[in-house]
Structure formats: structure tokens, C-alpha cells
Coordinates of C-alpha atoms in Angstrom, one line a residue:
M12 CA 9.2 -9.4 -23.6
V13 CA 6.6 -8.1 -26.4
P14 CA 8.8 -6.1 -28.7
F15 CA 7.1 -2.7 -28.6
A16 CA 6.7 -2.5 -32.7
D17 CA 4.1 -4.9 -31.8
L18 CA 2.0 -2.9 -29.5
P19 CA -1.5 -2.5 -31.2
A20 CA -2.3 1.4 -31.3
P21 CA -4.4 2.0 -28.4
F22 CA -1.3 1.0 -26.1
M23 CA -0.3 5.1 -27.6
L24 CA -0.3 8.0 -24.7
D25 CA -2.8 10.5 -25.5
R26 CA -1.2 14.5 -24.8
S27 CA -4.4 15.3 -26.0
T28 CA -5.8 14.7 -22.9
P29 CA -6.1 16.0 -18.9
V30 CA -5.4 12.1 -18.0
P31 CA -2.1 12.5 -16.8
L32 CA 1.3 10.8 -18.7
Y33 CA 2.2 8.4 -16.0
F34 CA -1.3 7.6 -15.2
Q35 CA -2.0 6.9 -18.7
L36 CA 1.3 4.9 -19.4
A37 CA 0.0 2.4 -15.9
E38 CA -3.0 1.5 -17.9
T39 CA -0.7 1.1 -20.9
L40 CA 0.9 -1.6 -18.7
R41 CA -2.0 -2.7 -17.4
A42 CA -3.7 -3.8 -20.3
G43 CA -0.7 -5.1 -21.8
I44 CA -0.4 -7.5 -18.9
S45 CA -4.3 -8.6 -18.7
Q46 CA -3.9 -8.9 -22.5
G47 CA -1.8 -12.1 -21.6
L48 CA 1.5 -9.5 -23.8
Y49 CA 3.6 -9.7 -20.9
A50 CA 3.9 -12.9 -18.6
A51 CA 3.9 -14.0 -15.4
G52 CA 7.5 -13.6 -14.3
G53 CA 8.3 -11.8 -17.3
R54 CA 10.1 -8.3 -17.5
L55 CA 9.3 -5.0 -18.0
P56 CA 10.9 -2.9 -20.4
S57 CA 13.3 -1.1 -18.6
E58 CA 13.3 2.3 -17.6
H59 CA 15.2 4.0 -20.2
E60 CA 13.3 1.8 -23.3
L61 CA 9.9 3.4 -21.3
C62 CA 11.6 6.4 -21.6
A63 CA 12.3 6.2 -25.4
R64 CA 9.1 3.9 -26.2
Y65 CA 6.6 6.7 -25.1
D66 CA 9.0 10.3 -24.9
V67 CA 8.3 10.8 -21.5
S68 CA 10.4 11.1 -18.3
R69 CA 12.2 8.7 -16.3
S70 CA 9.6 10.5 -13.0
V71 CA 6.6 10.2 -15.2
V72 CA 7.8 5.9 -15.6
R73 CA 8.7 5.7 -11.9
Q74 CA 5.4 6.5 -10.7
A75 CA 3.8 4.9 -13.3
L76 CA 5.8 1.4 -12.0
Q77 CA 5.5 2.5 -8.7
S78 CA 1.8 2.8 -9.0
L79 CA 1.3 -0.8 -11.4
A80 CA 3.3 -1.8 -7.5
L81 CA 0.5 -1.0 -5.7
Q82 CA -2.2 -1.6 -7.1
G83 CA 0.4 -6.5 -7.0
L84 CA 0.4 -6.0 -10.8
I85 CA 4.5 -5.8 -10.2
E86 CA 7.8 -6.4 -8.5
T87 CA 10.4 -4.6 -8.7
E88 CA 14.3 -5.3 -8.3
R89 CA 16.9 -3.1 -8.0
G90 CA 19.1 -3.4 -10.1
R91 CA 17.2 -5.5 -13.1
G92 CA 14.2 -4.4 -13.6
A93 CA 10.2 -4.9 -12.8
F94 CA 8.8 -7.9 -13.0
V95 CA 5.4 -9.2 -14.0
R96 CA 3.0 -10.6 -10.7
E97 CA 1.8 -14.3 -10.8
R98 CA -2.1 -14.0 -10.8
K99 CA -4.1 -14.6 -7.3
V100 CA -7.0 -16.1 -6.8
P101 CA -8.9 -13.3 -5.5
I102 CA -11.0 -14.5 -2.3
N103 CA -13.2 -11.6 -0.8
L104 CA -14.2 -11.5 2.8
S105 CA -15.9 -10.3 5.2
Q106 CA -13.8 -8.4 8.4
R107 CA -14.3 -6.3 11.5
L108 CA -13.0 -2.3 11.1
D109 CA -11.5 -2.5 15.0
P110 CA -8.5 -0.7 16.1
L111 CA -5.0 -3.8 16.2
R112 CA -5.3 -2.6 20.1
E113 CA -8.8 -4.3 20.6
D114 CA -8.3 -7.0 17.6
L115 CA -5.2 -7.0 20.1
A116 CA -7.0 -7.0 24.1
R117 CA -9.5 -9.6 22.4
A118 CA -7.2 -12.0 21.8
G119 CA -5.0 -11.5 25.5
F120 CA -1.9 -9.3 24.9
K121 CA -0.6 -5.7 25.3
L122 CA -0.1 -3.4 22.2
S123 CA 2.9 -1.1 23.1
T124 CA 4.2 1.5 19.9
K125 CA 7.1 3.4 19.0
I126 CA 6.5 6.3 16.6
L127 CA 9.5 5.9 13.7
V128 CA 8.5 8.3 11.6
Q129 CA 5.8 11.6 11.5
R130 CA 6.5 13.8 9.2
L131 CA 5.0 15.7 6.3
I132 CA 6.0 14.1 2.4
D133 CA 5.1 14.8 -0.7
A134 CA 2.3 12.2 -1.6
P135 CA 3.9 9.2 -4.2
A136 CA 1.7 10.0 -7.7
A137 CA -0.4 6.4 -7.2
I138 CA -0.8 7.2 -2.9
A139 CA -1.2 10.5 -3.7
E140 CA -4.5 9.4 -6.2
R141 CA -5.3 7.0 -3.3
I142 CA -6.5 9.7 -0.3
G143 CA -6.3 12.2 -2.9
D144 CA -3.3 15.0 -1.5
S145 CA -0.3 16.3 -3.0
K146 CA 0.6 16.1 0.9
A147 CA 0.7 12.9 3.0
V148 CA 1.3 12.3 6.9
L149 CA 3.1 9.7 7.1
I150 CA 3.4 7.8 10.3
E151 CA 5.4 5.2 10.6
R152 CA 5.3 3.4 13.9
L153 CA 6.2 -0.2 14.8
R154 CA 3.5 -2.7 17.0
Y155 CA 4.2 -4.4 19.4
A156 CA 2.8 -7.7 21.5
D157 CA 3.6 -8.3 24.7
G158 CA 7.4 -6.7 23.9
E159 CA 7.7 -8.7 21.3
V160 CA 7.6 -7.2 17.5
L161 CA 4.9 -7.5 15.5
L162 CA 4.4 -5.3 12.9
L163 CA 6.1 -2.2 11.3
V164 CA 3.1 -0.1 9.7
R165 CA 3.0 3.1 7.1
N166 CA 0.4 4.9 7.3
Y167 CA -0.6 7.8 5.3
L168 CA -2.9 10.0 5.3
P169 CA -3.4 13.2 3.6
Y170 CA -2.5 16.6 4.9
G171 CA -5.3 19.0 3.8
R172 CA -7.2 16.6 6.1
V173 CA -6.0 16.5 9.4
P174 CA -2.7 18.4 9.5
G175 CA -2.0 18.8 13.2
L176 CA -2.1 15.0 13.0
L177 CA 1.9 16.9 11.2
T178 CA 2.6 17.8 15.3
H179 CA 0.2 15.6 17.4
P180 CA 2.0 14.5 20.2
G181 CA -0.5 10.6 21.7
L182 CA 0.2 8.4 18.7
E183 CA 2.5 6.0 21.2
Q184 CA -1.3 5.9 24.3
V185 CA -3.8 5.0 21.9
S186 CA -5.2 3.7 18.1
L187 CA -5.0 6.2 15.0
Y188 CA -8.6 5.8 14.6
E189 CA -9.9 6.4 18.5
C190 CA -7.3 9.8 17.3
L191 CA -8.5 10.5 14.0
E192 CA -12.2 11.1 15.6
R193 CA -11.5 12.5 18.7
D194 CA -9.1 15.0 17.9
F195 CA -10.2 15.8 14.1
G196 CA -13.5 14.2 14.2
V197 CA -12.6 11.9 11.2
I198 CA -14.4 8.7 11.9
V199 CA -13.5 5.9 9.8
S200 CA -16.2 4.2 8.7
S201 CA -15.5 1.9 6.0
G202 CA -11.8 0.8 3.7
Q203 CA -10.6 -2.5 0.9
R204 CA -8.0 -4.5 2.6
T205 CA -5.5 -6.8 0.4
V206 CA -3.2 -9.4 1.9
E207 CA -0.8 -11.6 0.5
I208 CA 3.1 -13.1 0.9
G209 CA 5.3 -10.7 0.6
T210 CA 9.2 -10.1 1.4
A211 CA 10.9 -7.7 3.6
D212 CA 13.7 -5.6 2.4
A213 CA 16.7 -4.9 4.2
E214 CA 15.2 -2.2 5.9
I215 CA 11.7 -4.2 6.4
A216 CA 13.7 -7.1 7.8
G217 CA 15.7 -5.2 10.0
H218 CA 13.1 -3.2 11.9
L219 CA 10.9 -6.9 11.8
G220 CA 14.4 -8.9 13.0
L221 CA 14.5 -11.1 10.1
D222 CA 17.0 -11.8 7.7
P223 CA 16.4 -9.5 4.1
G224 CA 14.5 -11.7 2.5
S225 CA 12.5 -13.4 4.5
H226 CA 8.4 -13.7 3.6
V227 CA 6.1 -12.6 5.6
L228 CA 2.2 -11.5 5.4
F229 CA 2.0 -7.6 4.1
N230 CA -0.8 -5.7 3.8
R231 CA -2.5 -3.3 2.4
E232 CA -5.7 -0.9 2.9
L233 CA -7.7 2.7 1.9
T234 CA -10.2 3.5 4.6
Y235 CA -12.8 5.7 4.4
D236 CA -14.9 7.5 6.2
Q237 CA -19.1 8.2 6.9
E238 CA -19.3 10.2 3.9
G239 CA -17.5 7.5 1.6
R240 CA -13.9 10.4 1.5
P241 CA -10.5 8.5 1.8
V242 CA -9.1 7.9 4.9
E243 CA -5.5 7.1 4.8
Y244 CA -3.6 4.8 2.9
Y245 CA -2.1 1.8 4.6
E246 CA 1.2 -0.5 4.4
S247 CA 2.2 -3.1 6.7
W248 CA 4.6 -5.5 6.8
H249 CA 3.7 -8.2 9.9
H250 CA 6.3 -10.8 12.0
P251 CA 5.8 -14.2 9.7
D252 CA 5.9 -16.4 13.1
R253 CA 4.1 -13.9 15.5
T254 CA 0.7 -13.3 13.6
R255 CA -1.6 -16.2 12.5
L256 CA -4.4 -15.2 10.3
T257 CA -8.9 -16.1 11.7
I258 CA -11.5 -14.9 9.9
E259 CA -14.9 -15.7 10.6
L260 CA -17.4 -17.6 9.5
H261 CA -21.4 -17.6 8.5
R262 CA -23.9 -18.7 6.3
T263 CA -26.4 -17.2 4.7
R264 CA -29.6 -18.2 3.1

């Protein structure tokens, strides 16, 4: 970990701008990571140290760390702090943006769904930034293939765009994309997905029937409508023994 005294002047927060302090702090730490000031596998300064160094509240520090974690740059361990993740080689792939129900049907599986959470929340700052709304409809679902648990998924949707989704009764029977298009006129047309190997904490492991700390296929996604407006931020954890990633390859000349 680099001593604070060694950080150059640009690694300071500017209170004269309207840019939120948590965002500035996240960018400061991100710059430190990219420039090698914080090595892969190394621990970032503690929340207390960051509060003292930058004269910010603990909530600002936590929002900044959460933003970095959502970007896959760090991981936090309860009681130990935040650690820089190893750099991963990005491989860009094209994939159909189809509802899971359609994908499983093509493969000969029957999809079923159990709604665990469907409520209004104050969106964490990093998620609010992505969906463009400080309020989010959180939908947490367990999805099953032929009766076997396949994945746990959490969708965060901007409340201002789809307030009726909060009490929508049919999400166990239809896909979320179909519901958004049919009942709210919101058409999901594009998105960016990140897939990597992650670990399941106690809560996620319990839902998937795994031991805490088990490796899972972790998926993050941000989708947009035809006008480029964000529709949802999405996270999912796939059971490692029941998921196979297939990629269609096409050569262009």
C-alpha cells in the first residue's frame, strides 16, 4: 500500500465542483490502481484512513468503494478491507440479447421462476449512476431449469420509468423484457455484459445450494432501450455445475 504522503497532487478532491465526492474519490483510487500505486492483490487504505486523508464521511468512502467493486476493480472482505483485483484480459464477444426463457427453450429446458424480492429501494450511488435514478425497483429472483436451481438474479430498474413494476403480479410467468415491452412500452435493444468467475457469499450460496466461498459464474449487465436510455442494471450468480457458456463465432472478411 502506498503511503498517502507519496500520492501526487492530482490525487486530491475538489470541493469547488458539483462532481459528487464519492465519484471523485472512486476516480482517485481508480487512477492509483491504473498507475500501479496500488498493486494487484494489495490492500487499499482502510475506510478510516480514507476518511481522515480526504476529510470525507464514511458513507462517501463506502459509496466510492462500492463503485469500484461494481466495476470489478476491487473486492471487499468483511473484517479485512478492500483489495485490488488481479487484472483480467478483456475478450469482446457478440451475443443475442434474448430472454433467458427463450434461450432455455431452444436448449430443451423448461424455465421456472421464484420471486424473492420485489420492492422499492434507495439505489446505492454506483447503481443510481448507471440507471439514472436514485430510486430503484429491485427484483430478486431464483430461476430454475427443469426444477433445478440455475441462478440467482437481481435486477435494478429506474423507478421513475417503471413505477408500476413495483406491484406487477406476473413476473413468475413472463420474462422481464416481455413485461417491460408489453406493459410499459420499454423495449430493451442493447446492452453490455461482463462475465467472470466470482465467489458466492453465504446468502448467495444458500440460495444456490452451495458452500460459502464456492466459485460461480458471475454476470453483470447494463441494458438500454432504442433511444440509448438505461433500462436496468443486472447481476446474476450461476450455479457452476449447471451452466455452460456457448459462444457463436463468425468470421468477417
